[in-house]
Amino acid sequence: MQWAWQRWLSRHEGLARGLLRLSRISQRITIVLLVVAVLLVPQLAAAMVPAIWMLACLGVMVLLSRTRTISWRAVSVMFSVSVPWALAVAKATELVAASGGMTTSDDGTSIALAAFVEEPGKLVPLAVVALVAPGRARRLAAVDWALLGYAAGAGFTAAEDGARRLAPQGMLASLLGGDKGLDYSLNAWTAGSFRLWESDGLLGRFMAGAGPSPLAVGHHVSTMTVAMAVGLGIVLWRTGRPLGRVVAWVLPAVALVQVVVDHAAYNASVASLTLVSWLDSGDPVVYWLGAVWQASGRGNNAIAYSVVLFVLCLLADARRRLRTGALGVTAGEAPRVPSVTAIGGPAFVRAPIEAVVALVVLSYSDLVVIARGYADRRMTRPQRMIEGRLTAAQVMEARRDAMAATTPGSSPRHATSSLSSHSWSRPS
């Protein structure tokens, strides 16, 4: 999609220059208006905190995603689109609730309705990507799905917590510490999460016999979890094995059910004044929802599930790149993945070992190649910056070629022609 846009701009150079100039002017005007708005309404500064932290956490995820093939621009665009989309989903939730004679402020299990609308709704931007650019979506690395999912959910977190900071929630929120919004850090998984009570707090001591405190991870974590399940499902489907294709459908479905259950159960617990009495309901739907929630640790296992899926995405991508041989190699002098065939044993034993070794070596190799681009003392500092960025772009292109070569139905010409386009020679 981006390539088509660039080709169109190349055919309309005058319009392209005008759009670029308009974009720069609009950015400057936006910055000025934002500064003025913050000065006039200081509370807006507090509302911007979630967006700033989410962008920082998104940067952390990009750094951790050593097999990604999408750019920071693509990830940030997904984040930007998801912020206004969150408002649309919130309105859709109100309409669905109104059609059932409820409101989003109802007490008890009725407030859990939001989870059944929000969680699928957050996936719509990802579905749009797959529909608008199906070819590029098919060539995405598994970790690309993780990043896009994280960005989509981060937009929801920024919009929701920003609105929360602008509109105080009342006495219950004050007692739970919610008026100041969520807590953030550079831990991409725990940032924006909320625990119903802390074990060492007053409420925690009062609730000592009520079981573990329910945990709600941020929208970015839950959306990323489902997106990673989709990415891994695509990898499993391409194995062609019957069991793999069954799991390819089951895994995303289970992930979506789990995040919906965690979200709905947490909302119901908050609406019940931090109690989990709703678990005693005689409604069969509520009973099974509560049973799944209890079995999964009342949301406390969500982070562990997400981390495991993220590691599996990295390993799956590294193994795909390893399978392409020379196509996935960057510079000729870069470290190579050693052969582990001497280990012997069945394929299901060798494959994970190969994936781990490939992930470590290829990640190190990419970093070494990029660092060399920035560190050539024969160039001036501006030249080194340019060379480093060009080298990083070439490394990214090598990853894209590897993903394209392992995507069924990709053009063999595309998969092989890019190999000759890599110029890894050192400047003289």
Short mmCIF file of N, CA and C in Angstrom, two decimals, residues 182-253:
data_model
loop_
_atom_site.label_atom_id
_atom_site.label_comp_id
_atom_site.label_asym_id
_atom_site.label_seq_id
_atom_site.Cartn_x
_atom_site.Cartn_y
_atom_site.Cartn_z
N LEU A 182 -4.34 5.77 35.41
CA LEU A 182 -3.56 4.56 35.58
C LEU A 182 -2.10 4.89 35.83
N ASP A 183 -1.37 3.91 36.35
CA ASP A 183 0.06 4.06 36.57
C ASP A 183 0.81 3.54 35.36
N TYR A 184 1.91 4.21 35.02
CA TYR A 184 2.68 3.83 33.84
C TYR A 184 4.16 3.69 34.19
N SER A 185 4.83 2.90 33.37
CA SER A 185 6.28 2.73 33.46
C SER A 185 6.74 2.29 32.08
N LEU A 186 8.04 2.03 31.95
CA LEU A 186 8.57 1.55 30.68
C LEU A 186 8.46 0.04 30.54
N ASN A 187 7.83 -0.62 31.51
CA ASN A 187 7.51 -2.04 31.36
C ASN A 187 6.29 -2.13 30.46
N ALA A 188 6.51 -2.58 29.23
CA ALA A 188 5.46 -2.53 28.22
C ALA A 188 4.26 -3.41 28.56
N TRP A 189 4.43 -4.39 29.46
CA TRP A 189 3.33 -5.30 29.79
C TRP A 189 2.55 -4.84 31.01
N THR A 190 3.21 -4.23 31.98
CA THR A 190 2.50 -3.82 33.20
C THR A 190 2.02 -2.37 33.14
N ALA A 191 2.55 -1.58 32.22
CA ALA A 191 2.12 -0.18 32.11
C ALA A 191 0.63 -0.11 31.79
N GLY A 192 -0.07 0.74 32.51
CA GLY A 192 -1.49 0.91 32.25
C GLY A 192 -2.38 -0.18 32.82
N SER A 193 -1.81 -1.11 33.58
CA SER A 193 -2.63 -2.16 34.20
C SER A 193 -3.18 -1.65 35.52
N PHE A 194 -4.17 -2.35 36.04
CA PHE A 194 -4.80 -1.92 37.28
C PHE A 194 -5.20 -3.13 38.11
N ARG A 195 -4.74 -3.14 39.35
CA ARG A 195 -5.10 -4.21 40.29
C ARG A 195 -6.19 -3.68 41.22
N LEU A 196 -7.19 -4.50 41.44
CA LEU A 196 -8.35 -4.04 42.19
C LEU A 196 -7.99 -3.64 43.62
N TRP A 197 -7.11 -4.40 44.24
CA TRP A 197 -6.60 -4.01 45.56
C TRP A 197 -5.19 -4.55 45.74
N GLU A 198 -4.39 -3.83 46.50
CA GLU A 198 -3.03 -4.25 46.82
C GLU A 198 -3.05 -5.02 48.14
N SER A 199 -2.29 -6.11 48.19
CA SER A 199 -2.33 -6.98 49.37
C SER A 199 -1.86 -6.28 50.63
N ASP A 200 -0.96 -5.28 50.49
CA ASP A 200 -0.44 -4.60 51.68
C ASP A 200 -1.22 -3.33 52.02
N GLY A 201 -2.28 -3.04 51.28
CA GLY A 201 -3.09 -1.85 51.55
C GLY A 201 -4.23 -2.16 52.50
N LEU A 202 -4.95 -1.11 52.88
CA LEU A 202 -6.07 -1.27 53.80
C LEU A 202 -7.14 -2.16 53.19
N LEU A 203 -7.49 -1.90 51.94
CA LEU A 203 -8.50 -2.72 51.27
C LEU A 203 -8.00 -4.15 51.08
N GLY A 204 -6.70 -4.31 50.84
CA GLY A 204 -6.13 -5.64 50.67
C GLY A 204 -6.23 -6.46 51.94
N ARG A 205 -5.99 -5.82 53.08
CA ARG A 205 -6.11 -6.56 54.35
C ARG A 205 -7.56 -6.91 54.63
N PHE A 206 -8.48 -6.04 54.23
CA PHE A 206 -9.90 -6.31 54.44
C PHE A 206 -10.37 -7.46 53.56
N MET A 207 -9.76 -7.58 52.34
CA MET A 207 -10.16 -8.60 51.38
C MET A 207 -9.23 -9.80 51.41
N ALA A 208 -8.53 -10.00 52.51
CA ALA A 208 -7.51 -11.06 52.59
C ALA A 208 -8.08 -12.43 52.27
N GLY A 209 -9.32 -12.70 52.63
CA GLY A 209 -9.88 -14.02 52.40
C GLY A 209 -10.65 -14.15 51.11
N ALA A 210 -10.59 -13.16 50.25
CA ALA A 210 -11.39 -13.16 49.02
C ALA A 210 -10.63 -13.69 47.82
N GLY A 211 -9.44 -14.26 48.03
CA GLY A 211 -8.66 -14.78 46.92
C GLY A 211 -7.75 -13.71 46.33
N PRO A 212 -7.04 -14.05 45.26
CA PRO A 212 -6.11 -13.09 44.65
C PRO A 212 -6.83 -11.87 44.10
N SER A 213 -6.16 -10.74 44.19
CA SER A 213 -6.74 -9.50 43.68
C SER A 213 -6.86 -9.55 42.16
N PRO A 214 -8.03 -9.27 41.61
CA PRO A 214 -8.19 -9.27 40.15
C PRO A 214 -7.26 -8.24 39.49
N LEU A 215 -6.73 -8.59 38.35
CA LEU A 215 -5.84 -7.72 37.60
C LEU A 215 -6.41 -7.48 36.21
N ALA A 216 -6.40 -6.24 35.78
CA ALA A 216 -6.81 -5.88 34.42
C ALA A 216 -5.60 -5.31 33.70
N VAL A 217 -5.12 -6.01 32.69
CA VAL A 217 -4.01 -5.48 31.89
C VAL A 217 -4.54 -4.38 30.98
N GLY A 218 -3.63 -3.58 30.45
CA GLY A 218 -4.04 -2.51 29.56
C GLY A 218 -4.59 -3.04 28.25
N HIS A 219 -5.34 -2.20 27.56
CA HIS A 219 -5.88 -2.59 26.25
C HIS A 219 -4.78 -3.02 25.29
N HIS A 220 -3.61 -2.39 25.42
CA HIS A 220 -2.51 -2.71 24.51
C HIS A 220 -2.05 -4.14 24.66
N VAL A 221 -2.06 -4.66 25.89
CA VAL A 221 -1.61 -6.04 26.13
C VAL A 221 -2.66 -7.03 25.63
N SER A 222 -3.92 -6.79 25.94
CA SER A 222 -4.96 -7.73 25.53
C SER A 222 -5.10 -7.77 24.00
N THR A 223 -5.04 -6.60 23.36
CA THR A 223 -5.15 -6.58 21.90
C THR A 223 -3.94 -7.23 21.25
N MET A 224 -2.75 -6.99 21.82
CA MET A 224 -1.55 -7.62 21.29
C MET A 224 -1.63 -9.14 21.43
N THR A 225 -2.19 -9.62 22.53
CA THR A 225 -2.30 -11.06 22.75
C THR A 225 -3.12 -11.72 21.64
N VAL A 226 -4.26 -11.12 21.31
CA VAL A 226 -5.09 -11.68 20.24
C VAL A 226 -4.38 -11.57 18.89
N ALA A 227 -3.74 -10.43 18.65
CA ALA A 227 -3.04 -10.24 17.38
C ALA A 227 -1.90 -11.24 17.22
N MET A 228 -1.18 -11.52 18.31
CA MET A 228 -0.10 -12.52 18.24
C MET A 228 -0.66 -13.90 17.97
N ALA A 229 -1.80 -14.21 18.56
CA ALA A 229 -2.43 -15.50 18.29
C ALA A 229 -2.80 -15.63 16.81
N VAL A 230 -3.24 -14.52 16.21
CA VAL A 230 -3.54 -14.52 14.78
C VAL A 230 -2.27 -14.75 13.97
N GLY A 231 -1.19 -14.03 14.32
CA GLY A 231 0.08 -14.19 13.61
C GLY A 231 0.63 -15.60 13.70
N LEU A 232 0.58 -16.18 14.90
CA LEU A 232 1.05 -17.55 15.06
C LEU A 232 0.11 -18.53 14.36
N GLY A 233 -1.18 -18.21 14.34
CA GLY A 233 -2.13 -19.06 13.63
C GLY A 233 -1.81 -19.13 12.14
N ILE A 234 -1.39 -18.00 11.57
CA ILE A 234 -1.00 -17.98 10.16
C ILE A 234 0.22 -18.87 9.94
N VAL A 235 1.18 -18.79 10.85
CA VAL A 235 2.38 -19.63 10.75
C VAL A 235 2.00 -21.11 10.81
N LEU A 236 1.12 -21.46 11.74
CA LEU A 236 0.71 -22.86 11.89
C LEU A 236 -0.09 -23.33 10.68
N TRP A 237 -0.92 -22.47 10.13
CA TRP A 237 -1.71 -22.85 8.95
C TRP A 237 -0.80 -23.20 7.79
N ARG A 238 0.29 -22.47 7.64
CA ARG A 238 1.18 -22.69 6.51
C ARG A 238 2.01 -23.96 6.63
N THR A 239 1.98 -24.60 7.78
CA THR A 239 2.69 -25.88 7.89
C THR A 239 2.01 -26.95 7.06
N GLY A 240 0.71 -26.79 6.80
CA GLY A 240 -0.03 -27.76 6.01
C GLY A 240 -0.44 -29.00 6.78
N ARG A 241 -0.03 -29.11 8.03
CA ARG A 241 -0.39 -30.28 8.83
C ARG A 241 -1.80 -30.12 9.39
N PRO A 242 -2.59 -31.19 9.42
CA PRO A 242 -3.97 -31.08 9.92
C PRO A 242 -4.04 -30.51 11.34
N LEU A 243 -3.18 -31.01 12.24
CA LEU A 243 -3.20 -30.51 13.62
C LEU A 243 -2.84 -29.03 13.66
N GLY A 244 -1.84 -28.65 12.88
CA GLY A 244 -1.44 -27.24 12.86
C GLY A 244 -2.56 -26.34 12.37
N ARG A 245 -3.32 -26.81 11.39
CA ARG A 245 -4.40 -25.98 10.86
C ARG A 245 -5.58 -25.90 11.83
N VAL A 246 -5.77 -26.94 12.61
CA VAL A 246 -6.81 -26.87 13.65
C VAL A 246 -6.42 -25.85 14.71
N VAL A 247 -5.16 -25.94 15.17
CA VAL A 247 -4.67 -25.00 16.19
C VAL A 247 -4.66 -23.58 15.65
N ALA A 248 -4.44 -23.43 14.34
CA ALA A 248 -4.41 -22.10 13.73
C ALA A 248 -5.74 -21.36 13.92
N TRP A 249 -6.84 -22.10 13.96
CA TRP A 249 -8.15 -21.49 14.21
C TRP A 249 -8.46 -21.41 15.70
N VAL A 250 -8.06 -22.43 16.44
CA VAL A 250 -8.41 -22.49 17.86
C VAL A 250 -7.66 -21.43 18.66
N LEU A 251 -6.36 -21.23 18.36
CA LEU A 251 -5.54 -20.33 19.16
C LEU A 251 -6.09 -18.90 19.18
N PRO A 252 -6.39 -18.27 18.04
CA PRO A 252 -6.96 -16.91 18.11
C PRO A 252 -8.31 -16.87 18.82
N ALA A 253 -9.13 -17.92 18.61
CA ALA A 253 -10.44 -17.95 19.26
C ALA A 253 -10.30 -18.02 20.78
#
